[in-house]
């Protein structure tokens, strides 16, 4: 049920459309994830996975990135609700870029204005300011996961994979503490292509002079983020 009162003239058909679309995207992502995990853990006698495992991994990253484009409309039309008529399609990529240009609060205010979020037409018993604040709070809580920065790695990887012939077939095997075999999938990046990584932590990591770190297990601090030097693994 949306935050918007039922008696307001909400676009019910649009709400249902985005709910169905998001459900389909999540199910598709889970499908590819299961296929990827199964293919990664398939018995093998080499440090390299089969091509289908690479394809499934590519699909997981691509669908994870695409999920954000379906989630923002879901927040607007289903979680919160709007009286906007006729409905318009929101674009997460545009909202994200706006956040980068103007800051989150200004981008959010522009989004609320464009899609008429927090506006009551028929209600006489609900304080408009209180309702608007509830909309802002609910939007902040709902969007936090994909806007706070932790999800950026998914967008970065997806963009990089789309424009580069990235190698991610190398997955050396190791034994866990409970004597089980584990596949460790590695992603390969090159300095000459790191411009595709924008201003991400991956770009900073690849551009850093890691030759200064010679001790395996040593903690590397890059812009306040901690990384562990694993040394040379396999061949």
Tab-separated table of C-alpha atoms in Angstrom:
chain	number	residue	atom	x	y	z
A	1	UNK	CA	0.000	0.000	0.000
A	2	UNK	CA	1.294	3.441	-0.949
A	3	UNK	CA	1.773	6.315	1.468
A	4	UNK	CA	-0.621	8.353	-0.700
A	5	UNK	CA	-4.204	8.033	0.642
A	6	UNK	CA	-6.392	5.721	-1.468
A	7	UNK	CA	-9.002	8.404	-2.137
A	8	UNK	CA	-6.498	10.560	-4.020
A	9	UNK	CA	-6.506	10.260	-7.825
A	10	UNK	CA	-3.431	8.071	-8.099
A	11	UNK	CA	-2.456	6.306	-11.319
A	12	UNK	CA	-3.342	2.786	-10.193
A	13	UNK	CA	-2.510	1.182	-13.554
A	14	UNK	CA	0.951	2.784	-13.543
A	15	UNK	CA	1.514	1.614	-9.971
A	16	UNK	CA	0.672	-1.974	-10.958
A	17	UNK	CA	2.842	-1.744	-14.073
A	18	UNK	CA	5.964	-0.803	-12.125
A	19	UNK	CA	5.267	-3.385	-9.426
A	20	UNK	CA	5.044	-6.142	-12.052
A	21	UNK	CA	8.124	-4.837	-13.867
A	22	UNK	CA	10.241	-4.726	-10.702
A	23	UNK	CA	9.107	-8.216	-9.684
A	24	UNK	CA	10.103	-9.539	-13.113
A	25	UNK	CA	13.535	-7.887	-12.937
A	26	UNK	CA	14.227	-9.280	-9.463
A	27	UNK	CA	13.184	-12.778	-10.528
A	28	UNK	CA	15.414	-12.526	-13.605
A	29	UNK	CA	18.372	-11.387	-11.479
A	30	UNK	CA	17.866	-14.264	-9.042
A	31	UNK	CA	17.658	-16.684	-11.977
A	32	UNK	CA	21.016	-15.568	-13.394
A	33	UNK	CA	22.571	-15.492	-9.928
A	34	UNK	CA	21.598	-19.124	-9.353
A	35	UNK	CA	22.954	-20.097	-12.769
A	36	UNK	CA	26.205	-18.250	-12.046
A	37	UNK	CA	26.736	-19.842	-8.627
A	38	UNK	CA	25.972	-23.304	-10.005
A	39	UNK	CA	28.376	-22.939	-12.937
A	40	UNK	CA	31.100	-21.397	-10.729
A	41	UNK	CA	30.977	-24.311	-8.286
A	42	UNK	CA	30.892	-26.999	-10.949
A	43	UNK	CA	33.639	-29.644	-10.438
A	44	UNK	CA	36.696	-28.819	-12.563
A	45	UNK	CA	40.415	-29.517	-12.716
A	46	UNK	CA	41.555	-26.143	-13.946
A	47	UNK	CA	41.742	-22.579	-12.613
A	48	UNK	CA	39.455	-21.355	-15.375
A	49	UNK	CA	35.661	-21.454	-15.604
A	50	UNK	CA	33.643	-22.340	-18.683
A	51	UNK	CA	32.287	-19.557	-20.964
A	52	UNK	CA	28.725	-19.983	-19.695
A	53	UNK	CA	29.901	-18.994	-16.198
A	54	UNK	CA	31.313	-15.757	-17.636
A	55	UNK	CA	28.039	-15.051	-19.429
A	56	UNK	CA	26.023	-15.621	-16.269
A	57	UNK	CA	28.313	-13.311	-14.284
A	58	UNK	CA	27.946	-10.646	-16.978
A	59	UNK	CA	24.153	-11.045	-16.766
A	60	UNK	CA	24.179	-10.699	-12.967
A	61	UNK	CA	26.106	-7.411	-13.148
A	62	UNK	CA	24.039	-6.052	-16.037
A	63	UNK	CA	20.705	-6.906	-14.435
A	64	UNK	CA	21.822	-5.589	-11.038
A	65	UNK	CA	22.619	-2.229	-12.649
A	66	UNK	CA	19.358	-2.196	-14.617
A	67	UNK	CA	17.384	-2.886	-11.442
A	68	UNK	CA	17.923	0.703	-10.274
A	69	UNK	CA	16.044	2.042	-13.312
A	70	UNK	CA	13.005	0.000	-12.275
A	71	UNK	CA	13.348	0.722	-8.568
A	72	UNK	CA	13.088	4.527	-8.738
A	73	UNK	CA	9.696	4.442	-10.551
A	74	UNK	CA	8.581	1.821	-8.025
A	75	UNK	CA	9.424	4.198	-5.172
A	76	UNK	CA	7.533	7.067	-6.810
A	77	UNK	CA	4.414	5.246	-7.979
A	78	UNK	CA	4.113	2.343	-5.537
A	79	UNK	CA	5.910	3.014	-2.244
A	80	UNK	CA	4.960	6.705	-1.988
A	81	UNK	CA	2.395	7.395	-4.711
A	82	UNK	CA	1.677	10.478	-6.784
A	83	UNK	CA	-1.327	12.294	-8.225
A	84	UNK	CA	0.588	13.168	-11.409
A	85	UNK	CA	-1.577	12.904	-14.550
A	86	UNK	CA	-0.648	11.687	-17.082
A	87	UNK	CA	2.179	9.596	-15.621
A	88	UNK	CA	5.765	10.151	-16.715
A	89	UNK	CA	8.634	7.699	-16.699
A	90	UNK	CA	11.390	8.505	-14.167
A	91	UNK	CA	15.024	7.800	-15.095
A	92	UNK	CA	17.351	6.789	-12.277
A	93	UNK	CA	20.444	7.570	-14.378
A	94	UNK	CA	19.269	11.171	-14.830
A	95	UNK	CA	18.456	11.494	-11.136
A	96	UNK	CA	21.872	10.091	-10.192
A	97	UNK	CA	23.632	12.521	-12.535
A	98	UNK	CA	21.596	15.378	-11.070
A	99	UNK	CA	22.708	14.343	-7.593
A	100	UNK	CA	26.298	14.561	-8.776
A	101	UNK	CA	25.790	18.002	-10.300
A	102	UNK	CA	23.537	19.736	-7.758
A	103	UNK	CA	23.664	17.550	-4.658
A	104	UNK	CA	21.136	15.026	-3.380
A	105	UNK	CA	18.711	17.448	-1.708
A	106	UNK	CA	18.333	19.700	-4.769
A	107	UNK	CA	17.989	16.708	-7.079
A	108	UNK	CA	15.345	15.221	-4.800
A	109	UNK	CA	13.397	18.500	-4.624
A	110	UNK	CA	13.413	18.723	-8.430
A	111	UNK	CA	12.194	15.125	-8.654
A	112	UNK	CA	9.395	15.771	-6.146
A	113	UNK	CA	8.314	18.830	-8.119
A	114	UNK	CA	8.368	17.109	-11.522
A	115	UNK	CA	6.417	14.049	-10.386
A	116	UNK	CA	4.172	15.927	-7.933
A	117	UNK	CA	5.255	13.820	-4.975
A	118	UNK	CA	3.936	14.936	-1.594
A	119	UNK	CA	0.964	16.812	-3.058
A	120	UNK	CA	-2.559	16.114	-1.770
A	121	UNK	CA	-5.551	17.173	-3.850
A	122	UNK	CA	-8.626	15.924	-1.989
A	123	UNK	CA	-7.511	15.508	1.598
A	124	UNK	CA	-8.770	17.976	4.189
A	125	UNK	CA	-7.804	16.037	7.324
A	126	UNK	CA	-4.081	15.569	6.652
A	127	UNK	CA	-1.621	18.395	7.219
A	128	UNK	CA	0.182	18.985	3.905
A	129	UNK	CA	3.523	19.823	5.511
A	130	UNK	CA	3.460	16.726	7.711
A	131	UNK	CA	2.538	14.556	4.715
A	132	UNK	CA	5.303	16.093	2.579
A	133	UNK	CA	7.865	15.406	5.313
A	134	UNK	CA	6.703	11.784	5.491
A	135	UNK	CA	7.199	11.521	1.727
A	136	UNK	CA	10.729	12.921	1.997
A	137	UNK	CA	11.610	10.586	4.869
A	138	UNK	CA	10.208	7.535	3.079
A	139	UNK	CA	11.985	8.457	-0.157
A	140	UNK	CA	15.309	8.878	1.689
A	141	UNK	CA	14.916	5.500	3.380
A	142	UNK	CA	13.877	3.736	0.162
A	143	UNK	CA	16.558	5.186	-2.133
A	144	UNK	CA	19.438	5.023	0.361
A	145	UNK	CA	20.724	1.615	-0.738
A	146	UNK	CA	21.359	2.632	-4.350
A	147	UNK	CA	22.319	6.284	-3.829
A	148	UNK	CA	24.677	6.282	-0.826
A	149	UNK	CA	27.633	4.988	-2.831
A	150	UNK	CA	27.849	1.286	-2.026
A	151	UNK	CA	25.882	0.399	-5.174
A	152	UNK	CA	28.163	2.492	-7.402
A	153	UNK	CA	30.524	-0.430	-7.931
A	154	UNK	CA	27.725	-2.231	-9.799
A	155	UNK	CA	27.230	0.695	-12.203
A	156	UNK	CA	30.996	1.041	-12.660
A	157	UNK	CA	31.504	-2.646	-13.429
A	158	UNK	CA	28.539	-2.759	-15.782
A	159	UNK	CA	29.795	0.229	-17.753
A	160	UNK	CA	33.325	-1.198	-17.897
A	161	UNK	CA	32.195	-4.650	-19.034
A	162	UNK	CA	29.965	-3.191	-21.759
A	163	UNK	CA	32.850	-1.305	-23.364
A	164	UNK	CA	35.753	-3.679	-22.763
A	165	UNK	CA	36.518	-7.300	-23.433
A	166	UNK	CA	37.095	-7.924	-19.746
A	167	UNK	CA	38.521	-11.287	-18.769
A	168	UNK	CA	36.774	-12.905	-15.832
A	169	UNK	CA	37.324	-16.587	-16.510
A	170	UNK	CA	40.134	-16.968	-13.954
A	171	UNK	CA	38.830	-18.598	-10.785
A	172	UNK	CA	41.520	-20.456	-8.813
A	173	UNK	CA	40.354	-23.072	-6.352
A	174	UNK	CA	41.152	-23.021	-2.643
A	175	UNK	CA	40.245	-25.026	0.435
A	176	UNK	CA	38.130	-23.477	3.181
A	177	UNK	CA	38.625	-23.999	6.914
A	178	UNK	CA	35.986	-26.746	6.861
A	179	UNK	CA	37.882	-28.542	4.057
A	180	UNK	CA	35.550	-27.561	1.247
A	181	UNK	CA	36.609	-26.452	-2.209
A	182	UNK	CA	35.950	-22.793	-3.035
A	183	UNK	CA	36.088	-21.003	-6.391
A	184	UNK	CA	37.577	-17.490	-6.288
A	185	UNK	CA	36.532	-15.545	-9.373
A	186	UNK	CA	38.962	-12.757	-10.339
A	187	UNK	CA	38.250	-9.716	-12.499
A	188	UNK	CA	41.027	-8.352	-14.696
A	189	UNK	CA	41.611	-4.606	-15.179
A	190	UNK	CA	44.340	-2.802	-17.123
A	191	UNK	CA	45.680	0.701	-16.535
A	192	UNK	CA	45.211	1.734	-20.158
A	193	UNK	CA	41.463	1.144	-19.851
A	194	UNK	CA	40.882	2.501	-16.348
A	195	UNK	CA	39.521	5.783	-17.755
A	196	UNK	CA	36.280	3.822	-18.202
A	197	UNK	CA	36.038	3.487	-14.419
A	198	UNK	CA	35.293	7.209	-13.914
A	199	UNK	CA	36.110	8.493	-10.402
A	200	UNK	CA	35.638	5.152	-8.681
A	201	UNK	CA	37.696	3.457	-5.990
A	202	UNK	CA	38.586	0.820	-8.596
A	203	UNK	CA	40.247	3.448	-10.771
A	204	UNK	CA	42.187	4.776	-7.775
A	205	UNK	CA	43.283	1.256	-6.852
A	206	UNK	CA	44.420	0.364	-10.376
A	207	UNK	CA	46.217	3.697	-10.817
A	208	UNK	CA	48.122	3.324	-7.539
A	209	UNK	CA	51.712	2.115	-7.449
A	210	UNK	CA	51.228	-1.214	-5.736
A	211	UNK	CA	54.874	-2.146	-6.317
A	212	UNK	CA	55.647	-0.246	-3.132
A	213	UNK	CA	53.797	-2.958	-1.254
A	214	UNK	CA	55.840	-6.132	-1.251
A	215	UNK	CA	54.573	-8.019	1.753
A	216	UNK	CA	51.740	-10.469	1.241
A	217	UNK	CA	48.986	-9.786	3.748
A	218	UNK	CA	49.974	-6.130	4.142
A	219	UNK	CA	47.092	-3.688	4.501
A	220	UNK	CA	47.011	-0.998	1.818
A	221	UNK	CA	45.240	2.282	2.638
A	222	UNK	CA	43.896	4.143	-0.408
A	223	UNK	CA	41.783	7.226	0.254
A	224	UNK	CA	40.721	5.838	3.605
A	225	UNK	CA	39.708	2.437	2.218
A	226	UNK	CA	41.540	-0.700	3.334
A	227	UNK	CA	42.784	-3.370	0.918
A	228	UNK	CA	44.824	-6.503	1.553
A	229	UNK	CA	47.770	-7.472	-0.622
A	230	UNK	CA	47.159	-11.095	-1.622
A	231	UNK	CA	50.362	-11.403	-3.619
A	232	UNK	CA	50.578	-13.606	-6.711
A	233	UNK	CA	47.862	-16.237	-6.891
A	234	UNK	CA	48.022	-19.055	-9.425
A	235	UNK	CA	49.090	-18.621	-13.014
